[in-house]
Structure formats: structure tokens, C-alpha cells
């Protein structure tokens, strides 16, 4: 089925979230290889690792690995296809008469969806390369510095978009606090966090101290920005919602904190591992358990609050299963993916790490039942929304929603 084209004024940068979500979906599927396939001596499961497992005696690997690989390949295709479509349509939108007004409104922050998605593309590309290219990991000490350059470029454009928006808002005062009755402005924080987690990969995976240190410093800078501006925008958003009531169409933004917590959590986890591997720091399993438990608890809090509000205002009936269309509804995909990824870390590095659960025991797989259920549910919602928003011939009206993956 073909996608719509020539949207121009009817385009919204939030449609980049379709590509973001599919990129996150392939990452969430990779978690089965990451945590269930042995990869001794390497921080992630590579082509050689899953091939060794597949050629072994375990029947379960012969069933699981082909399924996981096929799903990863499909989501890789979907990610690239929706990314190319978005780039094409965004360039047409940028030349339209509506673009200048868009930049001067609260909606201008939606441009942060671009560096957010490109950073996801780099993170996902690294996983796809390691999974499908034989021997690629042997070049990791050359690829990781190149990745730092790539994330540096994406980070530069993310900071430029963000600083232009903030400077204009603070100097000219065009920001409308009354219409900020959501957490839509947190999209910018999510974008900065995605760049930060990209830097953290080099901090954890490189055995060259200089490369690891540069990754650590870059991740620290972007996570510091996340902490500062995340706090500011969280307070402003809740203040406006409590003063004016939540905007029904932007209620998915209440869940945007969930993927931010996952991205920051993975980044902090990687940074601690980098300190352990390259700078002789000692990291206790109990500390990782505490960190992951705290982050998962915070996600649960925002998840429950957001769900209750969306049910109250009838969001799912209107924008998911109903006829109404909103680009911001794609933001529903990212929280589900984020919880799946965080749950994988919590089970394996948290519960297994401290000895509460034995790996591959009955209890271990029982814990995975709700995780897999949420994963499948999220994929189905993503397919529904992509079909609804990208395959329909009718143009969308740009909205104030700016949530996200």
C-alpha cells in the first residue's frame, strides 16, 4: 500500500514518530538476542553469537532466533521506508506558506522530532549491523569513534533547533503558556536524551579509554540538559494543565516521560559499565537493581496517571479505534516499547543480577509473559496508527500534539 504524498500544509513533523516507533520496535525485538543468546566477551549479541546458538543443540534457539531476525528485518524496512517518506514530505512542508507561522508557534518544538528520529536511526543501525554483518564487531573500535562524530552532528542540530526555539520564546515572549496544557514540550527533552544514550554506547562498549571518556562526557552533557529542561518543562506543563485542564488531543504526552526514563536509564547503565571496564570503578549488582527498580516505578506512576486521564477523556475511542486522526497519537507507541526494553533490563540485570530469579527458570519466563503481551499490543497499535495516518488519502490538520518513542 502506498503512502500519501504532497501533503505540504497538511504535514506535521510528528509523523516522524512513525519512523521513531518502528526503530524502537526493532530494538525491543533485539532484546531477545541481547539477553537470551550467550555473547561472552562482547557487550551485545552479534552475528557470530546467534549463529553459534542456532547451530547448537538447543531446539528453543532454532525456533526463536529465525523469528526474531525476521521481525527485526521487517521493522528495519518499515523504519527506513517511513523515514524516507517523512524527509520527502517535510521538505515540501518547509517550502509551504504555513511553515513560517509554524515556527513562531508553540508547535515549533515539533522540529525536535527530526534529530530524535535520526538519533534512533543511528542506534538502531548499530544493532542491525552487529546482528546481520559477519565480523563487524571486530571493527568496533573504529566504528565507535565514527558513531561519536555522527551523534555529535545530530546533537549539534538538536541543540540548534532547541536553542532557536527557546531564545525566540524568551526574547520575544511568543510562547503561549495557556496552550501548553500538556507535556508536548517534553519532545525536546526526549530528543536530547536520545542523543545522550547514543554517546553512552561508546562509553560502555569501547575499550579505548579516550573513546570511552569522550562518550561519557558527551552523554553527561546531554543528560544534564535533560535534567534541567525536563524539570522546567514538566513543571510548566503540569501547571498549565491544572490551570486550564488537559488538551484532549495531546493527552498521550503524559506518557512521554516513560521513554525518556528508559533512554536515560540505559544511558546511565552504560556509563557505569564504561567506568567499570575502563576506569577501574566497581559497580555493585544491588546498585543496578536499585536504579532499574526506581526507573520502572517512575514509569509505572506516569503510566497509570496518563492512562486514567486518557480513559477519562475518551482518547482511545476517538484517536485510536475511532475515526479521528492526530499525528500525536503515534506517541502511544514509544511508551510501550520503552517499558518492554526497561523490563528486559530489570529482569536480567536487576532480578537475575541480584540472584532473586534464576535465568531461564520457570519464574524467569513467567515474568516475560506480560512483557511479550505488551510488546505485541504495542506493535498492533503501531500498525493501526501508521495505516490510519500514512495510508489514508485525506490530509491531516497540524495539531498541537508533540509527544514521542
mmCIF file of C-alpha atoms in Angstrom:
data_model
loop_
_atom_site.group_PDB
_atom_site.id
_atom_site.type_symbol
_atom_site.label_atom_id
_atom_site.label_comp_id
_atom_site.label_asym_id
_atom_site.label_seq_id
_atom_site.Cartn_x
_atom_site.Cartn_y
_atom_site.Cartn_z
ATOM 1 C CA UNK A 1 0.000 0.000 0.000
ATOM 2 C CA UNK A 2 1.342 3.415 -0.944
ATOM 3 C CA UNK A 3 1.715 6.334 1.434
ATOM 4 C CA UNK A 4 0.054 9.699 0.963
ATOM 5 C CA UNK A 5 2.139 12.371 -0.746
ATOM 6 C CA UNK A 6 2.352 16.125 -1.369
ATOM 7 C CA UNK A 7 0.791 16.987 1.995
ATOM 8 C CA UNK A 8 2.531 20.387 2.205
ATOM 9 C CA UNK A 9 0.486 22.443 4.744
ATOM 10 C CA UNK A 10 -1.226 19.246 5.851
ATOM 11 C CA UNK A 11 2.015 17.699 7.048
ATOM 12 C CA UNK A 12 3.123 17.512 10.676
ATOM 13 C CA UNK A 13 6.700 16.776 11.854
ATOM 14 C CA UNK A 14 5.094 14.497 14.432
ATOM 15 C CA UNK A 15 4.682 11.951 11.656
ATOM 16 C CA UNK A 16 8.406 11.268 12.116
ATOM 17 C CA UNK A 17 7.210 9.347 15.170
ATOM 18 C CA UNK A 18 6.107 6.569 12.799
ATOM 19 C CA UNK A 19 9.758 6.029 11.905
ATOM 20 C CA UNK A 20 10.847 6.512 15.503
ATOM 21 C CA UNK A 21 8.384 3.880 16.719
ATOM 22 C CA UNK A 22 9.401 1.291 14.140
ATOM 23 C CA UNK A 23 13.056 1.876 15.024
ATOM 24 C CA UNK A 24 12.223 1.337 18.670
ATOM 25 C CA UNK A 25 10.273 -1.794 17.738
ATOM 26 C CA UNK A 26 13.323 -3.429 16.172
ATOM 27 C CA UNK A 27 15.374 -2.521 19.253
ATOM 28 C CA UNK A 28 12.756 -4.105 21.516
ATOM 29 C CA UNK A 29 12.833 -7.277 19.408
ATOM 30 C CA UNK A 30 16.614 -7.384 19.618
ATOM 31 C CA UNK A 31 16.309 -7.678 23.407
ATOM 32 C CA UNK A 32 15.625 -11.417 22.967
ATOM 33 C CA UNK A 33 19.041 -11.845 21.350
ATOM 34 C CA UNK A 34 20.700 -9.449 23.761
ATOM 35 C CA UNK A 35 19.613 -11.232 26.919
ATOM 36 C CA UNK A 36 18.922 -14.810 25.829
ATOM 37 C CA UNK A 37 21.812 -15.559 23.460
ATOM 38 C CA UNK A 38 25.247 -16.033 25.089
ATOM 39 C CA UNK A 39 27.800 -13.415 23.988
ATOM 40 C CA UNK A 40 30.750 -13.817 26.311
ATOM 41 C CA UNK A 41 33.400 -11.150 25.881
ATOM 42 C CA UNK A 42 31.094 -8.811 23.965
ATOM 43 C CA UNK A 43 28.609 -6.257 25.339
ATOM 44 C CA UNK A 44 25.911 -7.260 22.856
ATOM 45 C CA UNK A 45 24.887 -10.298 20.835
ATOM 46 C CA UNK A 46 26.402 -10.254 17.341
ATOM 47 C CA UNK A 47 26.105 -12.317 14.165
ATOM 48 C CA UNK A 48 28.660 -14.827 15.451
ATOM 49 C CA UNK A 49 26.805 -15.237 18.753
ATOM 50 C CA UNK A 50 23.364 -16.034 17.388
ATOM 51 C CA UNK A 51 24.866 -18.274 14.714
ATOM 52 C CA UNK A 52 26.664 -20.278 17.398
ATOM 53 C CA UNK A 53 23.464 -20.559 19.414
ATOM 54 C CA UNK A 54 21.398 -21.522 16.355
ATOM 55 C CA UNK A 55 23.877 -24.237 15.354
ATOM 56 C CA UNK A 56 23.922 -25.642 18.880
ATOM 57 C CA UNK A 57 21.772 -28.359 20.402
ATOM 58 C CA UNK A 58 19.024 -26.163 21.898
ATOM 59 C CA UNK A 59 15.759 -26.500 19.952
ATOM 60 C CA UNK A 60 14.446 -23.289 21.505
ATOM 61 C CA UNK A 61 17.177 -21.258 19.785
ATOM 62 C CA UNK A 62 16.370 -22.833 16.416
ATOM 63 C CA UNK A 63 12.780 -21.612 16.814
ATOM 64 C CA UNK A 64 13.340 -18.245 18.483
ATOM 65 C CA UNK A 65 16.276 -16.851 16.502
ATOM 66 C CA UNK A 66 14.728 -17.009 12.987
ATOM 67 C CA UNK A 67 11.531 -15.385 14.271
ATOM 68 C CA UNK A 68 13.447 -12.584 15.983
ATOM 69 C CA UNK A 69 15.641 -11.967 12.924
ATOM 70 C CA UNK A 70 12.673 -11.799 10.535
ATOM 71 C CA UNK A 71 10.831 -9.343 12.772
ATOM 72 C CA UNK A 72 13.952 -7.179 13.099
ATOM 73 C CA UNK A 73 14.342 -7.142 9.315
ATOM 74 C CA UNK A 74 10.710 -6.136 8.848
ATOM 75 C CA UNK A 75 10.911 -3.268 11.324
ATOM 76 C CA UNK A 76 14.183 -2.160 9.746
ATOM 77 C CA UNK A 77 12.380 -1.931 6.412
ATOM 78 C CA UNK A 78 9.455 -0.074 7.983
ATOM 79 C CA UNK A 79 11.787 2.339 9.770
ATOM 80 C CA UNK A 80 13.698 3.199 6.587
ATOM 81 C CA UNK A 81 10.560 3.482 4.472
ATOM 82 C CA UNK A 82 8.758 5.823 6.868
ATOM 83 C CA UNK A 83 11.964 7.830 7.391
ATOM 84 C CA UNK A 84 12.421 8.466 3.670
ATOM 85 C CA UNK A 85 8.727 9.350 3.321
ATOM 86 C CA UNK A 86 8.942 11.811 6.199
ATOM 87 C CA UNK A 87 12.071 13.503 4.862
ATOM 88 C CA UNK A 88 10.393 13.958 1.475
ATOM 89 C CA UNK A 89 7.157 15.341 2.908
ATOM 90 C CA UNK A 90 8.938 17.548 5.441
ATOM 91 C CA UNK A 91 10.961 19.228 2.687
ATOM 92 C CA UNK A 92 7.707 20.066 0.890
ATOM 93 C CA UNK A 93 6.167 21.349 4.118
ATOM 94 C CA UNK A 94 9.215 23.535 4.758
ATOM 95 C CA UNK A 95 8.631 25.306 1.435
ATOM 96 C CA UNK A 96 4.951 25.908 2.161
ATOM 97 C CA UNK A 97 3.389 29.173 3.304
ATOM 98 C CA UNK A 98 2.409 27.648 6.645
ATOM 99 C CA UNK A 99 5.960 26.883 7.733
ATOM 100 C CA UNK A 100 6.929 30.334 8.999
ATOM 101 C CA UNK A 101 3.849 30.557 11.189
ATOM 102 C CA UNK A 102 4.517 27.042 12.436
ATOM 103 C CA UNK A 103 7.992 28.055 13.634
ATOM 104 C CA UNK A 104 6.639 31.020 15.607
ATOM 105 C CA UNK A 105 4.018 28.968 17.454
ATOM 106 C CA UNK A 106 4.274 26.500 20.316
ATOM 107 C CA UNK A 107 4.262 23.821 17.618
ATOM 108 C CA UNK A 108 7.747 24.829 16.512
ATOM 109 C CA UNK A 109 9.183 22.462 19.106
ATOM 110 C CA UNK A 110 7.894 19.607 16.940
ATOM 111 C CA UNK A 111 11.030 20.027 14.807
ATOM 112 C CA UNK A 112 12.846 18.194 17.600
ATOM 113 C CA UNK A 113 11.215 15.035 16.220
ATOM 114 C CA UNK A 114 13.812 15.115 13.418
ATOM 115 C CA UNK A 115 17.041 14.786 15.465
ATOM 116 C CA UNK A 116 15.174 12.414 17.772
ATOM 117 C CA UNK A 117 14.403 10.094 14.860
ATOM 118 C CA UNK A 118 17.850 10.392 13.274
ATOM 119 C CA UNK A 119 19.466 9.527 16.604
ATOM 120 C CA UNK A 120 17.207 6.478 16.817
ATOM 121 C CA UNK A 121 18.267 5.552 13.274
ATOM 122 C CA UNK A 122 21.914 5.527 14.340
ATOM 123 C CA UNK A 123 21.190 3.482 17.466
ATOM 124 C CA UNK A 124 19.071 1.012 15.507
ATOM 125 C CA UNK A 125 21.586 0.882 12.660
ATOM 126 C CA UNK A 126 24.322 -0.142 15.054
ATOM 127 C CA UNK A 127 22.183 -3.030 16.290
ATOM 128 C CA UNK A 128 21.197 -4.137 12.783
ATOM 129 C CA UNK A 129 24.829 -4.044 11.638
ATOM 130 C CA UNK A 130 26.075 -6.083 14.578
ATOM 131 C CA UNK A 131 23.242 -8.577 14.094
ATOM 132 C CA UNK A 132 23.500 -9.197 10.363
ATOM 133 C CA UNK A 133 27.045 -8.319 9.262
ATOM 134 C CA UNK A 134 29.563 -11.127 9.989
ATOM 135 C CA UNK A 135 32.688 -9.947 11.763
ATOM 136 C CA UNK A 136 31.530 -6.339 12.051
ATOM 137 C CA UNK A 137 32.186 -6.262 15.780
ATOM 138 C CA UNK A 138 35.904 -6.695 15.112
ATOM 139 C CA UNK A 139 35.818 -3.180 13.672
ATOM 140 C CA UNK A 140 34.020 -1.754 16.699
ATOM 141 C CA UNK A 141 36.942 0.364 17.877
ATOM 142 C CA UNK A 142 36.864 2.121 14.503
ATOM 143 C CA UNK A 143 33.080 2.323 14.274
ATOM 144 C CA UNK A 144 32.522 3.745 17.762
ATOM 145 C CA UNK A 145 34.571 6.939 17.158
ATOM 146 C CA UNK A 146 32.665 7.363 13.872
ATOM 147 C CA UNK A 147 29.419 6.969 15.821
ATOM 148 C CA UNK A 148 30.565 9.691 18.222
ATOM 149 C CA UNK A 149 31.027 12.025 15.256
ATOM 150 C CA UNK A 150 27.569 11.114 13.962
ATOM 151 C CA UNK A 151 25.882 11.707 17.287
ATOM 152 C CA UNK A 152 27.862 14.919 17.654
ATOM 153 C CA UNK A 153 26.403 16.207 14.372
ATOM 154 C CA UNK A 154 22.870 15.163 15.330
ATOM 155 C CA UNK A 155 23.370 16.689 18.778
ATOM 156 C CA UNK A 156 24.502 19.967 17.222
ATOM 157 C CA UNK A 157 21.325 20.255 15.145
ATOM 158 C CA UNK A 158 19.173 19.211 18.111
ATOM 159 C CA UNK A 159 20.732 21.943 20.246
ATOM 160 C CA UNK A 160 20.359 24.481 17.416
ATOM 161 C CA UNK A 161 16.665 23.755 16.943
ATOM 162 C CA UNK A 162 16.094 23.782 20.682
ATOM 163 C CA UNK A 163 18.100 26.946 21.359
ATOM 164 C CA UNK A 164 16.442 28.830 18.474
ATOM 165 C CA UNK A 165 13.025 27.954 19.870
ATOM 166 C CA UNK A 166 13.944 28.836 23.455
ATOM 167 C CA UNK A 167 15.729 32.086 22.554
ATOM 168 C CA UNK A 168 12.787 33.283 20.451
ATOM 169 C CA UNK A 169 10.364 32.347 23.220
ATOM 170 C CA UNK A 170 12.393 34.084 25.943
ATOM 171 C CA UNK A 171 13.334 37.181 23.932
ATOM 172 C CA UNK A 172 10.055 37.799 22.113
ATOM 173 C CA UNK A 173 7.702 36.104 24.571
ATOM 174 C CA UNK A 174 5.637 34.409 21.864
ATOM 175 C CA UNK A 175 5.236 31.202 23.866
ATOM 176 C CA UNK A 176 1.577 30.665 24.777
ATOM 177 C CA UNK A 177 1.507 29.157 28.265
ATOM 178 C CA UNK A 178 -2.277 28.832 28.145
ATOM 179 C CA UNK A 179 -1.998 26.416 25.201
ATOM 180 C CA UNK A 180 0.793 24.494 26.894
ATOM 181 C CA UNK A 181 -1.717 22.346 28.786
ATOM 182 C CA UNK A 182 0.108 19.085 28.020
ATOM 183 C CA UNK A 183 3.639 17.723 28.146
ATOM 184 C CA UNK A 184 4.145 18.374 24.430
ATOM 185 C CA UNK A 185 7.245 20.487 25.083
ATOM 186 C CA UNK A 186 8.948 17.415 26.573
ATOM 187 C CA UNK A 187 9.563 16.214 22.997
ATOM 188 C CA UNK A 188 12.698 18.365 23.021
ATOM 189 C CA UNK A 189 13.905 16.641 26.191
ATOM 190 C CA UNK A 190 13.304 13.221 24.640
ATOM 191 C CA UNK A 191 15.376 14.232 21.628
ATOM 192 C CA UNK A 192 18.299 15.363 23.789
ATOM 193 C CA UNK A 193 18.079 12.127 25.779
ATOM 194 C CA UNK A 194 18.260 10.029 22.589
ATOM 195 C CA UNK A 195 21.464 11.791 21.584
ATOM 196 C CA UNK A 196 22.842 11.231 25.084
ATOM 197 C CA UNK A 197 22.187 7.493 25.001
ATOM 198 C CA UNK A 198 23.963 7.352 21.657
ATOM 199 C CA UNK A 199 27.090 8.847 23.241
ATOM 200 C CA UNK A 200 26.820 6.405 26.135
ATOM 201 C CA UNK A 201 27.217 3.438 23.771
ATOM 202 C CA UNK A 202 30.821 4.379 23.103
ATOM 203 C CA UNK A 203 31.380 4.977 26.811
ATOM 204 C CA UNK A 204 30.337 1.410 27.608
ATOM 205 C CA UNK A 205 31.486 -0.577 24.578
ATOM 206 C CA UNK A 206 34.861 0.879 23.679
ATOM 207 C CA UNK A 207 37.988 -0.456 25.360
ATOM 208 C CA UNK A 208 39.945 2.622 24.316
ATOM 209 C CA UNK A 209 39.928 4.989 27.274
ATOM 210 C CA UNK A 210 39.867 8.158 25.171
ATOM 211 C CA UNK A 211 36.883 6.965 23.125
ATOM 212 C CA UNK A 212 35.081 5.820 26.265
ATOM 213 C CA UNK A 213 35.776 9.116 28.025
ATOM 214 C CA UNK A 214 34.518 11.208 25.113
ATOM 215 C CA UNK A 215 31.341 9.130 25.031
ATOM 216 C CA UNK A 216 30.941 9.528 28.789
ATOM 217 C CA UNK A 217 31.421 13.297 28.655
ATOM 218 C CA UNK A 218 29.027 13.685 25.713
ATOM 219 C CA UNK A 219 26.369 11.590 27.424
ATOM 220 C CA UNK A 220 26.798 13.558 30.666
ATOM 221 C CA UNK A 221 26.311 16.864 28.826
ATOM 222 C CA UNK A 222 23.077 15.810 27.139
ATOM 223 C CA UNK A 223 21.697 14.101 30.246
ATOM 224 C CA UNK A 224 22.434 17.267 32.227
ATOM 225 C CA UNK A 225 20.348 19.184 29.678
ATOM 226 C CA UNK A 226 17.618 16.554 30.057
ATOM 227 C CA UNK A 227 17.580 17.004 33.843
ATOM 228 C CA UNK A 228 17.473 20.818 33.678
ATOM 229 C CA UNK A 229 14.978 21.373 30.895
ATOM 230 C CA UNK A 230 12.969 18.271 31.708
ATOM 231 C CA UNK A 231 12.277 19.665 35.164
ATOM 232 C CA UNK A 232 11.341 23.089 33.775
ATOM 233 C CA UNK A 233 9.021 21.785 31.076
ATOM 234 C CA UNK A 234 7.445 19.196 33.361
ATOM 235 C CA UNK A 235 6.523 21.873 35.901
ATOM 236 C CA UNK A 236 5.246 24.302 33.233
ATOM 237 C CA UNK A 237 3.169 21.601 31.570
ATOM 238 C CA UNK A 238 1.501 20.386 34.767
ATOM 239 C CA UNK A 239 0.901 23.951 35.926
ATOM 240 C CA UNK A 240 -0.905 24.776 32.694
ATOM 241 C CA UNK A 241 -2.904 21.537 32.767
ATOM 242 C CA UNK A 242 -4.007 22.134 36.341
ATOM 243 C CA UNK A 243 -4.956 25.701 35.464
ATOM 244 C CA UNK A 244 -6.713 25.164 32.123
ATOM 245 C CA UNK A 245 -7.392 21.428 32.043
ATOM 246 C CA UNK A 246 -5.680 18.939 29.749
ATOM 247 C CA UNK A 247 -5.997 19.236 25.980
ATOM 248 C CA UNK A 248 -7.773 16.040 24.948
ATOM 249 C CA UNK A 249 -5.809 15.596 21.728
ATOM 250 C CA UNK A 250 -2.449 15.929 23.474
ATOM 251 C CA UNK A 251 -3.082 13.588 26.404
ATOM 252 C CA UNK A 252 -0.569 10.991 25.050
ATOM 253 C CA UNK A 253 2.146 13.475 26.003
ATOM 254 C CA UNK A 254 1.530 12.459 29.614
ATOM 255 C CA UNK A 255 3.339 9.243 28.730
ATOM 256 C CA UNK A 256 6.380 10.901 27.138
ATOM 257 C CA UNK A 257 8.265 10.705 30.429
ATOM 258 C CA UNK A 258 8.211 6.894 30.126
ATOM 259 C CA UNK A 259 10.531 6.624 27.086
ATOM 260 C CA UNK A 260 12.693 9.441 28.455
ATOM 261 C CA UNK A 261 13.254 7.403 31.617
ATOM 262 C CA UNK A 262 14.137 4.308 29.602
ATOM 263 C CA UNK A 263 16.616 6.158 27.402
ATOM 264 C CA UNK A 264 18.252 7.917 30.340
ATOM 265 C CA UNK A 265 18.252 4.688 32.354
ATOM 266 C CA UNK A 266 20.021 2.748 29.606
ATOM 267 C CA UNK A 267 22.465 5.622 29.241
ATOM 268 C CA UNK A 268 23.280 5.670 32.957
ATOM 269 C CA UNK A 269 23.631 1.888 32.929
ATOM 270 C CA UNK A 270 26.078 2.079 30.024
ATOM 271 C CA UNK A 271 28.045 4.858 31.678
ATOM 272 C CA UNK A 272 28.503 2.847 34.875
ATOM 273 C CA UNK A 273 29.671 -0.132 32.819
ATOM 274 C CA UNK A 274 32.111 2.119 30.995
ATOM 275 C CA UNK A 275 33.575 3.292 34.280
ATOM 276 C CA UNK A 276 33.848 -0.312 35.404
ATOM 277 C CA UNK A 277 35.523 -1.600 32.239
ATOM 278 C CA UNK A 278 37.867 1.271 31.503
ATOM 279 C CA UNK A 279 38.452 3.202 34.721
ATOM 280 C CA UNK A 280 38.557 0.521 37.436
ATOM 281 C CA UNK A 281 35.297 1.574 39.083
ATOM 282 C CA UNK A 282 33.356 -1.153 40.884
ATOM 283 C CA UNK A 283 29.612 -1.386 40.274
ATOM 284 C CA UNK A 284 27.518 -3.499 42.651
ATOM 285 C CA UNK A 285 24.627 -5.556 41.283
ATOM 286 C CA UNK A 286 22.475 -4.148 44.075
ATOM 287 C CA UNK A 287 23.103 -0.610 42.782
ATOM 288 C CA UNK A 288 21.926 -1.563 39.302
ATOM 289 C CA UNK A 289 18.886 -3.294 40.795
ATOM 290 C CA UNK A 290 18.063 -0.143 42.757
ATOM 291 C CA UNK A 291 18.463 2.117 39.707
ATOM 292 C CA UNK A 292 16.343 -0.058 37.418
ATOM 293 C CA UNK A 293 13.652 -0.572 40.059
ATOM 294 C CA UNK A 294 13.384 3.165 40.679
ATOM 295 C CA UNK A 295 13.093 3.985 36.981
ATOM 296 C CA UNK A 296 10.499 1.273 36.390
ATOM 297 C CA UNK A 297 8.485 2.545 39.367
ATOM 298 C CA UNK A 298 8.539 6.092 37.980
ATOM 299 C CA UNK A 299 7.366 4.772 34.628
ATOM 300 C CA UNK A 300 4.505 2.968 36.353
ATOM 301 C CA UNK A 301 3.417 6.197 38.059
ATOM 302 C CA UNK A 302 3.284 8.173 34.806
ATOM 303 C CA UNK A 303 1.729 5.216 33.025
ATOM 304 C CA UNK A 304 -1.152 4.981 35.497
ATOM 305 C CA UNK A 305 -1.784 8.737 35.554
ATOM 306 C CA UNK A 306 -1.703 9.020 31.767
ATOM 307 C CA UNK A 307 -3.943 6.001 31.231
ATOM 308 C CA UNK A 308 -6.534 7.238 33.718
ATOM 309 C CA UNK A 309 -6.707 10.647 32.041
ATOM 310 C CA UNK A 310 -6.845 9.256 28.507
ATOM 311 C CA UNK A 311 -9.657 6.907 29.510
ATOM 312 C CA UNK A 312 -11.489 9.769 31.203
ATOM 313 C CA UNK A 313 -11.418 11.993 28.120
ATOM 314 C CA UNK A 314 -12.103 9.101 25.718
ATOM 315 C CA UNK A 315 -8.847 9.459 23.812
ATOM 316 C CA UNK A 316 -8.516 5.827 22.700
ATOM 317 C CA UNK A 317 -12.074 5.713 21.395
ATOM 318 C CA UNK A 318 -11.522 8.875 19.318
ATOM 319 C CA UNK A 319 -7.960 8.710 18.036
ATOM 320 C CA UNK A 320 -7.010 5.021 18.107
ATOM 321 C CA UNK A 321 -10.055 2.872 17.420
ATOM 322 C CA UNK A 322 -12.262 5.774 16.326
ATOM 323 C CA UNK A 323 -12.356 7.897 13.160
ATOM 324 C CA UNK A 324 -10.439 10.944 14.403
ATOM 325 C CA UNK A 325 -6.840 11.401 13.292
ATOM 326 C CA UNK A 326 -3.972 13.068 15.101
ATOM 327 C CA UNK A 327 -0.247 12.772 14.304
ATOM 328 C CA UNK A 328 0.404 12.919 18.044
ATOM 329 C CA UNK A 329 -1.354 9.564 18.505
ATOM 330 C CA UNK A 330 1.839 7.940 17.207
ATOM 331 C CA UNK A 331 3.323 8.896 20.566
ATOM 332 C CA UNK A 332 1.400 5.975 22.065
ATOM 333 C CA UNK A 333 3.908 3.577 20.503
ATOM 334 C CA UNK A 334 7.023 4.810 22.288
ATOM 335 C CA UNK A 335 5.898 4.261 25.906
ATOM 336 C CA UNK A 336 5.003 0.625 25.202
ATOM 337 C CA UNK A 337 8.345 -0.004 23.506
ATOM 338 C CA UNK A 338 10.158 1.810 26.318
ATOM 339 C CA UNK A 339 8.562 -0.308 29.054
ATOM 340 C CA UNK A 340 9.395 -3.506 27.142
ATOM 341 C CA UNK A 341 13.058 -2.501 26.892
ATOM 342 C CA UNK A 342 13.226 -1.373 30.518
ATOM 343 C CA UNK A 343 11.547 -4.589 31.678
ATOM 344 C CA UNK A 344 14.221 -6.616 29.872
ATOM 345 C CA UNK A 345 16.958 -4.735 31.710
ATOM 346 C CA UNK A 346 15.071 -5.016 35.011
ATOM 347 C CA UNK A 347 14.570 -8.784 34.706
ATOM 348 C CA UNK A 348 18.083 -9.624 33.528
ATOM 349 C CA UNK A 349 20.351 -7.046 35.157
ATOM 350 C CA UNK A 350 18.059 -6.393 38.109
ATOM 351 C CA UNK A 351 16.315 -9.542 39.325
ATOM 352 C CA UNK A 352 18.750 -12.048 37.832
ATOM 353 C CA UNK A 353 21.695 -9.835 38.706
ATOM 354 C CA UNK A 354 20.976 -9.868 42.447
ATOM 355 C CA UNK A 355 20.008 -13.528 42.485
ATOM 356 C CA UNK A 356 16.255 -13.151 43.020
ATOM 357 C CA UNK A 357 15.445 -15.037 39.807
ATOM 358 C CA UNK A 358 17.434 -17.735 38.044
ATOM 359 C CA UNK A 359 17.943 -17.165 34.328
ATOM 360 C CA UNK A 360 15.839 -19.441 32.081
ATOM 361 C CA UNK A 361 13.894 -20.747 35.077
ATOM 362 C CA UNK A 362 10.094 -21.038 35.107
ATOM 363 C CA UNK A 363 9.858 -17.810 37.095
ATOM 364 C CA UNK A 364 12.078 -16.082 34.524
ATOM 365 C CA UNK A 365 9.757 -16.935 31.640
ATOM 366 C CA UNK A 366 6.642 -16.164 33.687
ATOM 367 C CA UNK A 367 7.999 -12.637 34.147
ATOM 368 C CA UNK A 368 8.310 -12.347 30.384
ATOM 369 C CA UNK A 369 4.624 -13.134 29.764
ATOM 370 C CA UNK A 370 3.314 -9.585 30.434
ATOM 371 C CA UNK A 371 6.354 -8.122 28.661
ATOM 372 C CA UNK A 372 5.663 -10.068 25.470
ATOM 373 C CA UNK A 373 1.952 -9.258 25.725
ATOM 374 C CA UNK A 374 2.725 -5.528 25.936
ATOM 375 C CA UNK A 375 5.196 -5.854 23.071
ATOM 376 C CA UNK A 376 2.630 -7.456 20.763
ATOM 377 C CA UNK A 377 -0.067 -4.990 21.844
ATOM 378 C CA UNK A 378 2.229 -2.061 21.076
ATOM 379 C CA UNK A 379 3.112 -3.437 17.645
ATOM 380 C CA UNK A 380 -0.582 -3.804 16.796
ATOM 381 C CA UNK A 381 -1.325 -0.230 17.866
ATOM 382 C CA UNK A 382 1.613 0.994 15.768
ATOM 383 C CA UNK A 383 0.370 -0.838 12.663
ATOM 384 C CA UNK A 384 -3.116 0.579 13.175
ATOM 385 C CA UNK A 385 -1.890 4.151 13.566
ATOM 386 C CA UNK A 386 0.551 4.014 10.644
ATOM 387 C CA UNK A 387 -2.219 2.663 8.441
ATOM 388 C CA UNK A 388 -4.594 5.335 9.668
ATOM 389 C CA UNK A 389 -2.253 8.310 9.353
ATOM 390 C CA UNK A 390 0.072 7.447 6.480
ATOM 391 C CA UNK A 391 -2.064 5.290 4.178
ATOM 392 C CA UNK A 392 -5.218 7.394 4.154
ATOM 393 C CA UNK A 393 -5.621 9.840 1.251
ATOM 394 C CA UNK A 394 -7.093 12.602 3.375
ATOM 395 C CA UNK A 395 -4.760 15.296 4.588
ATOM 396 C CA UNK A 396 -4.150 15.815 8.248
ATOM 397 C CA UNK A 397 -4.595 19.034 10.105
ATOM 398 C CA UNK A 398 -1.472 20.032 12.019
ATOM 399 C CA UNK A 399 -2.152 19.772 15.723
ATOM 400 C CA UNK A 400 -0.595 20.976 18.925
ATOM 401 C CA UNK A 401 0.410 17.480 19.953
ATOM 402 C CA UNK A 402 4.124 16.980 20.306
ATOM 403 C CA UNK A 403 4.763 13.768 22.194
ATOM 404 C CA UNK A 404 7.007 10.879 21.411
ATOM 405 C CA UNK A 405 9.383 6.914 21.471
#
